Coordinates of C-alpha atoms in Angstrom, one line a residue:
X46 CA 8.3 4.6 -22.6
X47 CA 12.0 5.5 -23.3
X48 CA 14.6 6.3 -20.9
X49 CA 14.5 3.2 -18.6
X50 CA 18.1 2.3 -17.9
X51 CA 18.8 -0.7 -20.1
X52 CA 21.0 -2.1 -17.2
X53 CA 18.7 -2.2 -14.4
X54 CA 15.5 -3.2 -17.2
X55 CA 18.3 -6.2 -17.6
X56 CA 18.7 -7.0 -13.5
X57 CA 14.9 -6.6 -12.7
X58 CA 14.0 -9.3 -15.8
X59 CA 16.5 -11.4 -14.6
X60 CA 15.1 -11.3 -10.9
X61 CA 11.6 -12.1 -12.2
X62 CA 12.6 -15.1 -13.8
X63 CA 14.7 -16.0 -10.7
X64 CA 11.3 -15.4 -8.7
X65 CA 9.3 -17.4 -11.3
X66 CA 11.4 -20.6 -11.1
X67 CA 11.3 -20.6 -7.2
X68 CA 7.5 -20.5 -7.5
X69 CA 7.5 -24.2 -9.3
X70 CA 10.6 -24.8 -6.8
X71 CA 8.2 -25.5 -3.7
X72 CA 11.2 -25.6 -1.5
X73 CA 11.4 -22.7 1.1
X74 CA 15.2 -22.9 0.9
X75 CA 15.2 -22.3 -2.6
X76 CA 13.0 -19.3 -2.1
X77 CA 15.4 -17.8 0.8
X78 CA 17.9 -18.2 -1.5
X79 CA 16.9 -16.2 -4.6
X80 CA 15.4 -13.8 -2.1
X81 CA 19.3 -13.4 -0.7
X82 CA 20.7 -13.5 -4.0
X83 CA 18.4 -10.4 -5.2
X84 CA 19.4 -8.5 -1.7
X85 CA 22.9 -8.9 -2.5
X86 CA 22.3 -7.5 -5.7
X87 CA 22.2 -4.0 -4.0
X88 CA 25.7 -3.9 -4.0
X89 CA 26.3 -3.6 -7.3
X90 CA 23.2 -0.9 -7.9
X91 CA 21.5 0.3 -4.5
X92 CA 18.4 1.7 -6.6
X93 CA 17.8 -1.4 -7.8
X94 CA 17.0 -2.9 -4.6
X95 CA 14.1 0.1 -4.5
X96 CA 12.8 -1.4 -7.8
X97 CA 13.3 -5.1 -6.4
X98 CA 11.1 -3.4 -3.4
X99 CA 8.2 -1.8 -5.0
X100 CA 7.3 -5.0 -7.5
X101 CA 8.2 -8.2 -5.0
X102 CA 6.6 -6.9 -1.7
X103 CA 3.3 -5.5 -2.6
X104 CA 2.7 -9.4 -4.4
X105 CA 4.4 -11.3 -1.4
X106 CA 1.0 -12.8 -0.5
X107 CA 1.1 -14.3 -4.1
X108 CA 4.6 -15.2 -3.7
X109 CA 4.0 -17.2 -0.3
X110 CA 1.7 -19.2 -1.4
X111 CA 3.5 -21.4 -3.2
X112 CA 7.3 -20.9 -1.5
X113 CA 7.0 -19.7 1.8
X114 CA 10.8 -19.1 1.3
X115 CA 9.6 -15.5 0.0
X116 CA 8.5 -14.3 3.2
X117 CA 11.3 -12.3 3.8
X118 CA 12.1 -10.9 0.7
X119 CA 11.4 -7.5 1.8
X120 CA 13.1 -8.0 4.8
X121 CA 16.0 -8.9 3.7
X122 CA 17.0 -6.5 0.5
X123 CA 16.0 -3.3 3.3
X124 CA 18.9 -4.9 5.5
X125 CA 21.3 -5.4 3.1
X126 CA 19.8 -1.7 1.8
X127 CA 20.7 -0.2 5.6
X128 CA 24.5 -2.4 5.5
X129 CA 25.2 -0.7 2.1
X130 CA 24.4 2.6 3.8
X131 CA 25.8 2.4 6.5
X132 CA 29.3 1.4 4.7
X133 CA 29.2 4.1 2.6
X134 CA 29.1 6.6 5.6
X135 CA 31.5 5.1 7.7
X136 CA 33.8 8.1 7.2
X137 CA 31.1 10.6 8.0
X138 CA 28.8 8.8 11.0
X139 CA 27.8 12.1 11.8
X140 CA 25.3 11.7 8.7
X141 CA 23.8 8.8 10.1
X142 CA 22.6 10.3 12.8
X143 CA 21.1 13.5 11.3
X144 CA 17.5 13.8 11.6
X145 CA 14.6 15.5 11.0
X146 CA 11.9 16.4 13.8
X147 CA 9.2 13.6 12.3
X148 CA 11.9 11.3 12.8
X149 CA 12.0 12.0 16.5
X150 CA 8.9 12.2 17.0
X151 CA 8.6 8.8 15.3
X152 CA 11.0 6.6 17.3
X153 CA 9.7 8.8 20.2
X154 CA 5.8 6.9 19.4
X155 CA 7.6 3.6 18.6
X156 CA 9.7 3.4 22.0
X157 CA 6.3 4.5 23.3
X158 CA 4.6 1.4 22.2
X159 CA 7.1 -1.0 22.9
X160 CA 7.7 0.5 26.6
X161 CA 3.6 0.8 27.9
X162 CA 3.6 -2.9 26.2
X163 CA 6.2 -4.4 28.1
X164 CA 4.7 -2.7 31.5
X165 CA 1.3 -4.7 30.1
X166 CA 3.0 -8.4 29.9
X167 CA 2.6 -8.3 26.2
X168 CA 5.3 -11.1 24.4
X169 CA 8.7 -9.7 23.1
X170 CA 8.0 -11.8 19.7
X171 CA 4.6 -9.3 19.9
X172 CA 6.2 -6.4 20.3
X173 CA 9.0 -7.0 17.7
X174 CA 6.2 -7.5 15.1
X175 CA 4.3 -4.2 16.0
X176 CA 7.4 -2.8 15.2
X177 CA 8.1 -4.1 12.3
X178 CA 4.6 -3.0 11.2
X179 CA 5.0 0.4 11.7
X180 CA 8.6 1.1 11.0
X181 CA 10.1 -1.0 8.4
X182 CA 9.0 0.7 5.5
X183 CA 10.4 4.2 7.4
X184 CA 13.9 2.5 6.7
X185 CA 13.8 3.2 3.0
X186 CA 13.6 6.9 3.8
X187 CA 16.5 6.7 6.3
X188 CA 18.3 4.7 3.2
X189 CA 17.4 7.1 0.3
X190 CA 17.8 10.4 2.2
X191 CA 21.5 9.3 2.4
X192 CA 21.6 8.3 -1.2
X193 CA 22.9 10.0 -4.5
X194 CA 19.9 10.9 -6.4
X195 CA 19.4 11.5 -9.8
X196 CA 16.6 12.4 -12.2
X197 CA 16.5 9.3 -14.0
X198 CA 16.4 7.4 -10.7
X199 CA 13.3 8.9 -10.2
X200 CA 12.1 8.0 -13.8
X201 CA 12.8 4.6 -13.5
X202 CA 11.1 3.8 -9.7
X203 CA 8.4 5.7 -11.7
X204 CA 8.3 3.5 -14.9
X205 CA 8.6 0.8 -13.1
X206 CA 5.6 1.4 -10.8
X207 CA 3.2 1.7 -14.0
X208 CA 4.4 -0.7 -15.8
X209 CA 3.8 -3.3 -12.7
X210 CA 0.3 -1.5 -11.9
X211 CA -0.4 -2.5 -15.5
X212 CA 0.5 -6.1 -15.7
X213 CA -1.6 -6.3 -11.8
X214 CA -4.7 -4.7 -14.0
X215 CA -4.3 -7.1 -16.4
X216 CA -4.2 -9.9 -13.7
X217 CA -7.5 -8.4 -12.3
X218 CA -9.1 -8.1 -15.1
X219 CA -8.7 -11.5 -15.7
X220 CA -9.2 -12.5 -12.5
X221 CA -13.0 -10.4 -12.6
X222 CA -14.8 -11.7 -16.1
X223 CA -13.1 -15.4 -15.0
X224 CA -15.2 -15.4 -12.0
X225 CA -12.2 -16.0 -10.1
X226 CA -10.9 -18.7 -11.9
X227 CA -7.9 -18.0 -13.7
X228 CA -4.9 -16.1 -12.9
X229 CA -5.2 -16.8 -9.0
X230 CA -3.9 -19.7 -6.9
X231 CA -6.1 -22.4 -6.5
X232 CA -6.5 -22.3 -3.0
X233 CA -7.5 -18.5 -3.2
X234 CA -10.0 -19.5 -5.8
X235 CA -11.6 -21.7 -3.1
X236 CA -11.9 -18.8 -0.7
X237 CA -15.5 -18.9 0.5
X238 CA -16.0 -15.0 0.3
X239 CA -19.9 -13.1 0.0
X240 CA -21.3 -12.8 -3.2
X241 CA -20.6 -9.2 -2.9
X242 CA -16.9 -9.7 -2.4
X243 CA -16.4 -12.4 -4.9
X244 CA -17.5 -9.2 -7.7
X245 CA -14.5 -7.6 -6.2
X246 CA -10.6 -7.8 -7.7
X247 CA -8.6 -9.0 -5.2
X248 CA -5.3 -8.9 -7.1
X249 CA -1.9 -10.9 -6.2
X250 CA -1.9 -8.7 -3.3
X251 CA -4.5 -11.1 -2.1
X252 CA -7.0 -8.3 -1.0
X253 CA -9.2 -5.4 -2.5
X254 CA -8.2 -2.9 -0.8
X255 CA -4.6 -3.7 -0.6
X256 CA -4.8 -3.9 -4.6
X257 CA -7.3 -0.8 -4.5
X258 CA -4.3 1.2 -2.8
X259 CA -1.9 0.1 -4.7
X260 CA -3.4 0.7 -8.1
X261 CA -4.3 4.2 -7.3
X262 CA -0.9 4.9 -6.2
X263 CA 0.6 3.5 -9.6
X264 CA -2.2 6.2 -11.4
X265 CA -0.6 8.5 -9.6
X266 CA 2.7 8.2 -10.5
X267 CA 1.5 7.5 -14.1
X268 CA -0.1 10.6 -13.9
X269 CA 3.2 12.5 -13.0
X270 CA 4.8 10.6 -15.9
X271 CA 2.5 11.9 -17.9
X272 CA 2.9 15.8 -16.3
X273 CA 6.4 15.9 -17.0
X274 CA 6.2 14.2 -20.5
X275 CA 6.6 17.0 -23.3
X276 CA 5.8 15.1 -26.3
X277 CA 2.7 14.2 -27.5
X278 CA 3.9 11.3 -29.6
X279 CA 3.2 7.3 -28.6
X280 CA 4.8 7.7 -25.3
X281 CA 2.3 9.9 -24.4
X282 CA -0.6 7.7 -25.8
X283 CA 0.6 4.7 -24.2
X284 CA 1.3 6.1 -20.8
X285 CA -3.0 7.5 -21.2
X286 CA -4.0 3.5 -22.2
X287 CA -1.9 2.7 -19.4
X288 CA -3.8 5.1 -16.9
X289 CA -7.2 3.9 -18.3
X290 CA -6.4 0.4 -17.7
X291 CA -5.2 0.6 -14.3
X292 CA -7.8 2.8 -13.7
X293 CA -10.7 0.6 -14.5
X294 CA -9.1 -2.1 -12.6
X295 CA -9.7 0.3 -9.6
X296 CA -12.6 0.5 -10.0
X297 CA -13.0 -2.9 -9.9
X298 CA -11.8 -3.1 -6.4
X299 CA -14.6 -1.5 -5.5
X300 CA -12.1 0.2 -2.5
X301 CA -14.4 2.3 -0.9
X302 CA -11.6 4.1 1.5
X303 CA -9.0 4.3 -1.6
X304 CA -12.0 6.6 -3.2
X305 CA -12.6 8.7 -0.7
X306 CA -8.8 9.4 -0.6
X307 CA -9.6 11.1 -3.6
X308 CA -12.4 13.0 -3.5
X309 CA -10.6 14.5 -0.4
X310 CA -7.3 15.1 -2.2
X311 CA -8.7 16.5 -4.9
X312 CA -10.2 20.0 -3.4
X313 CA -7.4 19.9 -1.2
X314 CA -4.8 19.7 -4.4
X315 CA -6.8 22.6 -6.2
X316 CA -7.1 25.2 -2.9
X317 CA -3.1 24.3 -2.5
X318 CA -1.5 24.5 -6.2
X319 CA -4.6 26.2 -7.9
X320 CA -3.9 24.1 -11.1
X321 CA -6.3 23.1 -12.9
X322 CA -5.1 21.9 -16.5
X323 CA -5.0 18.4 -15.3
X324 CA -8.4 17.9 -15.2
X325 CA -9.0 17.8 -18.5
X326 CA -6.9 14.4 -19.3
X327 CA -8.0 13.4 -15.7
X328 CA -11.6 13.8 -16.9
X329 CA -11.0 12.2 -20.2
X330 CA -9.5 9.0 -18.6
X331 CA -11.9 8.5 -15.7
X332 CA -15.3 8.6 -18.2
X333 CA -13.6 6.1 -20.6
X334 CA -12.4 4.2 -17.4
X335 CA -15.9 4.1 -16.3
X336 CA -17.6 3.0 -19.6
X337 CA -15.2 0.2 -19.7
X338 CA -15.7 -0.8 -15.6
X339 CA -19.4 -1.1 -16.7
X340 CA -18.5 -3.3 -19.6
X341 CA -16.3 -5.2 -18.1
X342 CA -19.2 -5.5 -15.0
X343 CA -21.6 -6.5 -17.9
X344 CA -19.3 -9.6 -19.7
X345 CA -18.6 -10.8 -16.2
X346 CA -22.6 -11.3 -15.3
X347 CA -22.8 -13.2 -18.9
X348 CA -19.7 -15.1 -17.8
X349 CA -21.2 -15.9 -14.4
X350 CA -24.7 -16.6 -15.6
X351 CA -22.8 -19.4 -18.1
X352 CA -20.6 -20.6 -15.4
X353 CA -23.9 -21.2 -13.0
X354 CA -25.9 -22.7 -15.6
X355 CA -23.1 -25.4 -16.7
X356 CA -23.2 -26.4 -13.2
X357 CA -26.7 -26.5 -12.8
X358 CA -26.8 -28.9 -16.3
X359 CA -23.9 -31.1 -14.5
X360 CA -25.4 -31.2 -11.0
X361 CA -29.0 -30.9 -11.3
X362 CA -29.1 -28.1 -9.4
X363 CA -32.2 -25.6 -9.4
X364 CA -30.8 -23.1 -6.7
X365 CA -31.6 -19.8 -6.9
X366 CA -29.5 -17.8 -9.0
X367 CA -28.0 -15.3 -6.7
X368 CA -26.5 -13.1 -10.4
X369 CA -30.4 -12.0 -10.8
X370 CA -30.3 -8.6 -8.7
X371 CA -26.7 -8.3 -10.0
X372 CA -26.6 -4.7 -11.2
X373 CA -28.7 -3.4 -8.4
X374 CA -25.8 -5.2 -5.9
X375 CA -22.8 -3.7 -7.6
X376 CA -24.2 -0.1 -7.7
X377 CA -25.4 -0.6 -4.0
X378 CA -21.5 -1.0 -3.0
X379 CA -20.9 2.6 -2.8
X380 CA -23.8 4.0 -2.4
X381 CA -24.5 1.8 0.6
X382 CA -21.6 2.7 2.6
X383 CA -23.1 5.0 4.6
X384 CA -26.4 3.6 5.0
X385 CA -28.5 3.5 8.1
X386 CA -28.1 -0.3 7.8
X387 CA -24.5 -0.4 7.3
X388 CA -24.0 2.4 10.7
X389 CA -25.9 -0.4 12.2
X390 CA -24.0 -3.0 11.8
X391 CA -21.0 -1.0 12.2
X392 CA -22.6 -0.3 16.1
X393 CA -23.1 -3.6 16.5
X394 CA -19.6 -5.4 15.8
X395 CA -17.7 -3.0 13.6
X396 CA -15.4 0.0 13.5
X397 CA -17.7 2.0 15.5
X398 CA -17.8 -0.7 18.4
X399 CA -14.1 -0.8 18.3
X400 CA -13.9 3.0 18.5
X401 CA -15.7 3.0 21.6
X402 CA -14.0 0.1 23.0
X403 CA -10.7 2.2 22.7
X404 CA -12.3 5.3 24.2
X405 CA -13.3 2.9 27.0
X406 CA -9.2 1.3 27.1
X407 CA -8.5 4.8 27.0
X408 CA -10.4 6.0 30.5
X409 CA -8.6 3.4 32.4
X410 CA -4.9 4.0 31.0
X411 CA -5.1 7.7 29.3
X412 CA -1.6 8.5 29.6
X413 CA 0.2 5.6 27.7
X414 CA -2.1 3.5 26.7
X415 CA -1.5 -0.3 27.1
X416 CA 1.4 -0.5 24.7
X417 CA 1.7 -2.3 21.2
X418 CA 0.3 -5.7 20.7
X419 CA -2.9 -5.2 22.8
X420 CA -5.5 -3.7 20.6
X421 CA -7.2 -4.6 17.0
X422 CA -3.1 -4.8 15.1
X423 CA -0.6 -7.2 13.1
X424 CA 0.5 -8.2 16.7
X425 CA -2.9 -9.1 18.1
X426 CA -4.0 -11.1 15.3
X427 CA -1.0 -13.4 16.0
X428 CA -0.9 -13.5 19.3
X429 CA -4.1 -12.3 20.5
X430 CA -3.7 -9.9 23.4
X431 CA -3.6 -10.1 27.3
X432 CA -6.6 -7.0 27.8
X433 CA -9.0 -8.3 25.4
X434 CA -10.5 -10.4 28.2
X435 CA -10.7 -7.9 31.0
X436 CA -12.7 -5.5 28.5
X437 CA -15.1 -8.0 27.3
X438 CA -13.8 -8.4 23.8
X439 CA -14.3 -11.3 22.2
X440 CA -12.0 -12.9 19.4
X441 CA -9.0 -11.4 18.1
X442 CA -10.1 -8.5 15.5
X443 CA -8.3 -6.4 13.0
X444 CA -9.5 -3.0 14.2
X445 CA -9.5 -1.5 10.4
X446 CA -8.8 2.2 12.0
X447 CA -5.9 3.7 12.6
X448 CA -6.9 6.1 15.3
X449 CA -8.6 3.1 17.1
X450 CA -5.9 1.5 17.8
X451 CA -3.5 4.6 18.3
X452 CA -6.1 5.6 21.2
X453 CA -5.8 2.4 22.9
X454 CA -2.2 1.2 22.5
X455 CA -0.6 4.4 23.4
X456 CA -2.8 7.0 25.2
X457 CA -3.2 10.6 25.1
X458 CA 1.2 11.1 25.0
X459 CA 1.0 8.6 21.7
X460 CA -1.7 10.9 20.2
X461 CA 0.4 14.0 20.9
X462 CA 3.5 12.2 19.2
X463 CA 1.8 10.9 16.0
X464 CA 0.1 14.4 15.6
X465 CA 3.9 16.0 15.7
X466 CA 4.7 13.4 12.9
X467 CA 1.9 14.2 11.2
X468 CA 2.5 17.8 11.2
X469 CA 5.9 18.0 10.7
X470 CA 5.1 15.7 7.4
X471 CA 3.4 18.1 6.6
X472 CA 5.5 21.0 7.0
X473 CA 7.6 19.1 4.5
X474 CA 4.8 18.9 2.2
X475 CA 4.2 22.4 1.7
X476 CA 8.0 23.5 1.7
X477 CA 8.4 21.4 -1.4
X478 CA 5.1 22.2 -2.9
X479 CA 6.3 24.3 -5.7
X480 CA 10.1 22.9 -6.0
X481 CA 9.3 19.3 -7.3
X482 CA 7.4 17.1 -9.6
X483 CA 6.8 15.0 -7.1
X484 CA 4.6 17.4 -4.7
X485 CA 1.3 16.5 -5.7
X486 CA 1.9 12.7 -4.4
X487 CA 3.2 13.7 -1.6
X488 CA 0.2 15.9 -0.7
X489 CA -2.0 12.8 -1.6
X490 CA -0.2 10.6 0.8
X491 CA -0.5 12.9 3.5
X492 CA -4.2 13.6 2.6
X493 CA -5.3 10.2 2.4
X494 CA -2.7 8.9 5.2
X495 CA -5.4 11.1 7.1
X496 CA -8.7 10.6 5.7
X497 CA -7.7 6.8 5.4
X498 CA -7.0 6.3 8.7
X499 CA -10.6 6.1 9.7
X500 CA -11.1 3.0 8.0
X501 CA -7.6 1.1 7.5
X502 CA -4.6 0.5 10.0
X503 CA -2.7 2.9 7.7
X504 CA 0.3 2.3 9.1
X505 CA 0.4 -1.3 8.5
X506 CA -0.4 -1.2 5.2
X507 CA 2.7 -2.1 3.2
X508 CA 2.2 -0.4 0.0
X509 CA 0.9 2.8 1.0
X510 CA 4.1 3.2 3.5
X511 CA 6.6 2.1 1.3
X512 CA 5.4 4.3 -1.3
X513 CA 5.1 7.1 0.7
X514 CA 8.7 6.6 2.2
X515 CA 9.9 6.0 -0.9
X516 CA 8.5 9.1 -2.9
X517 CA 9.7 11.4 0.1
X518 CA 13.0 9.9 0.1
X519 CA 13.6 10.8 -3.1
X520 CA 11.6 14.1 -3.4
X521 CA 13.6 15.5 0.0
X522 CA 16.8 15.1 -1.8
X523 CA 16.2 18.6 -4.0
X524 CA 15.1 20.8 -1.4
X525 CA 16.6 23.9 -0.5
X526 CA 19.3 23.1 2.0
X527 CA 18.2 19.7 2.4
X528 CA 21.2 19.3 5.1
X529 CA 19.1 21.2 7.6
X530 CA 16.0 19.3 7.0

């Protein structure tokens, strides 16, 4: 994997072992600090702080646990991101205020939000963290629009992101035929989770679908490595074992909405570029992939049967052994998703109840909705909201559907203004669909941002967002007469 620039391969070691230390440094000052240090460390190389982004906030979870100094690691390298921008345009400001129509349409949704949610009571703290949901990853396209872009900048977000989606496989790989018990903070190896989630990888990311997402998006970017390699010498081998790896870690999430991104990309990416050549190496490292996800599914049940057994000879326990329908239980995972059962339970106290709640928030306040912070977000699960008790909801709930939660918090005129984002996105998409390498991820993203949606709060979910802002960033910066984009 030649080509990485030996300079920033030099910073990004040296902010890992910066991070390491302040993870046995359980001071939260200490972890604020390095975070600071590493955001000031844009000045000298801006792209760094991209590299710095893509590896520390997808793991913050991890990171928190033990220094809850790391909180705002993200934070804090965009702002000193947006400060270095800003400075560098301070002779043209008309620059920084050049933007496209999905940008307007955007900040016309976000002031949207925040404005029907102040007319609702909801908290200013509330609000800000909606917000900050929903927009603070759309700050690294503002910053990288504006930057100097080169190939090799490109290469080395890319090598980055594979390498990283490597070292997380190997993490959850771990983590899997362990049962659990290595490779994860204690206290998430005490999380009392169904027998059915305990099978999945939950990652440093501290959730399978988080992980799931991210893991596809780092085969993705291999895969474009791979696209553009010419050689077929090690490079080209290594980048494959990588894909197969961090493949069958996928797997292993067992992320059923990351999939059917996929299988709806897929067609979609065929009828649009009518390529077909990359099947063949796609075909060759999802079969190996999958023999390997079933042996690693097979040493895990001999792990777990040990591991049950030990404690039975220590405790005297003779409880039923919940490993022996094992096999039957994985392969239902999938197959079970859209089960009569499952649409049951889904009625009952799922995302199917919580779509018809909205439709019912929606009746009584179709034009605006009730603003951010009042239905199934980030917001709500901090500081509940002020409808939930007139519409009979009980508990605060994570509504696991964007278009939920659009419906309810911002009405019929926050429909219209997500579906001009959407579409102007996506006018994007196909202007640069036969200029750049980069293309085919961004017709994923806006494929799955889509399909996705109907199960996950797409918008909140970090790595997906920054990714996507990332990848469009840099991709708009070769376009045709970018300055009238």
């Amino acid at each position: 994997m030649s080509g990485f620039t030996i300079q920033r391969l030099y910073l990004l070691l040296t902010a890992i072992v910066l991070v390491a230390v302040g993870l046995f440094i359980h001071q939260p000052i200490i972890g604020f600090g390095i975070s600071l240090l590493l955001a000031l460390f844009v000045f000298y190389d801006e792209k760094i702080g991209i590299l710095f982004m893509i590896i520390f906030v997808p793991i913050r979870p991890f990171l928190t646990v033990y220094n809850t100094g790391f909180k705002l690691i993200g934070d804090m390298i965009l702002l000193l991101l947006l400060v270095k921008t800003f400075y560098h345009n301070r002779k043209n400001l008309r620059e920084l205020f050049r933007f496209h129509p999905f940008e307007y349409a955007f900040f016309a949704f976000l002031i949207l939000g925040a404005i029907s949610a102040l007319i609702t009571g909801v908290s200013l703290k509330a609000i800000i963290i909606q917000l900050r949901a929903f927009g603070l990853f759309y700050l690294l396209f503002y910053i990288i629009k504006r930057m100097k872009v080169s190939p090799q900048d490109i290469k080395d977000f890319s090598f980055t992101t594979l390498i990283f989606g490597v070292l997380l496989s190997v993490q959850g790989l771990v983590e899997k035929i362990s049962v659990r018990t290595l490779f994860l903070p204690e206290v998430w190896q005490r999380m009392e989770l169904s027998y059915t989630n305990k099978q999945r990888i939950y990652g440093l990311m501290g959730g399978p679908n988080e992980t799931g997402m991210f893991l596809l998006i780092s085969f993705l970017i291999g895969f474009y490595l791979l696209s553009i390699r010419k050689d077929k010498g090690k490079g080209k081998s290594l980048i494959i074992a990588s894909l197969i790896l961090i493949a069958t870690a996928f797997l292993l999430t067992y992320s059923r909405g990351a999939v059917l991104t996929v299988i709806a990309f897929l067609p979609v990416y065929l009828v649009i570029t009518r390529r077909v050549k990359f099947l063949v190496p796609l075909a060759f490292i999802g079969i190996t992939a999958g023999v390997l996800f079933f042996s690693v599914e097979k040493v895990t049940h001999v792990v777990e049967k040990y591991q049950i057994q030990h404690a039975k000879e220590i405790n005297g326990d003779e409880s039923v052994d919940e490993t022996d329908n094992y096999d039957e239980k994985e392969v239902n995972r999938f197959s079970d998703a859209f089960s009569a059962e499952n649409r049951a339970l889904s009625n009952a106290d799922g995302r199917a109840y919580y779509f018809k709640k909205s439709l019912e928030v929606l009746k009584t306040s179709p034009i605006i909705g009730y603003g951010f912070g009042t239905f199934g977000g980030s917001a709500t699960l901090i500081y509940s909201s002020p409808i939930y008790k007139h519409f009979g909801i009980k508990g605060d709930f994570y509504s696991d559907n964007q278009y939920t939660q659009i419906i309810a918090e911002t009405g019929v005129i926050g429909i219209i203004l997500l579906a001009a984002f959407v579409i102007f996105l996506m006018k994007i998409t196909w202007d640069l669909r036969k200029k750049q390498d980069l293309s085919p991820l961004l017709i994923y993203f806006i494929v799955a941002a889509v399909v996705s949606g109907a199960v996950y709060n797409i918008l909140e979910m970090d790595a997906f967002t920054m990714y996507y802002f990332i990848i469009l960033g840099y991709a708009i910066r070769f376009i045709k007469n970018r300055e009238t984009v």
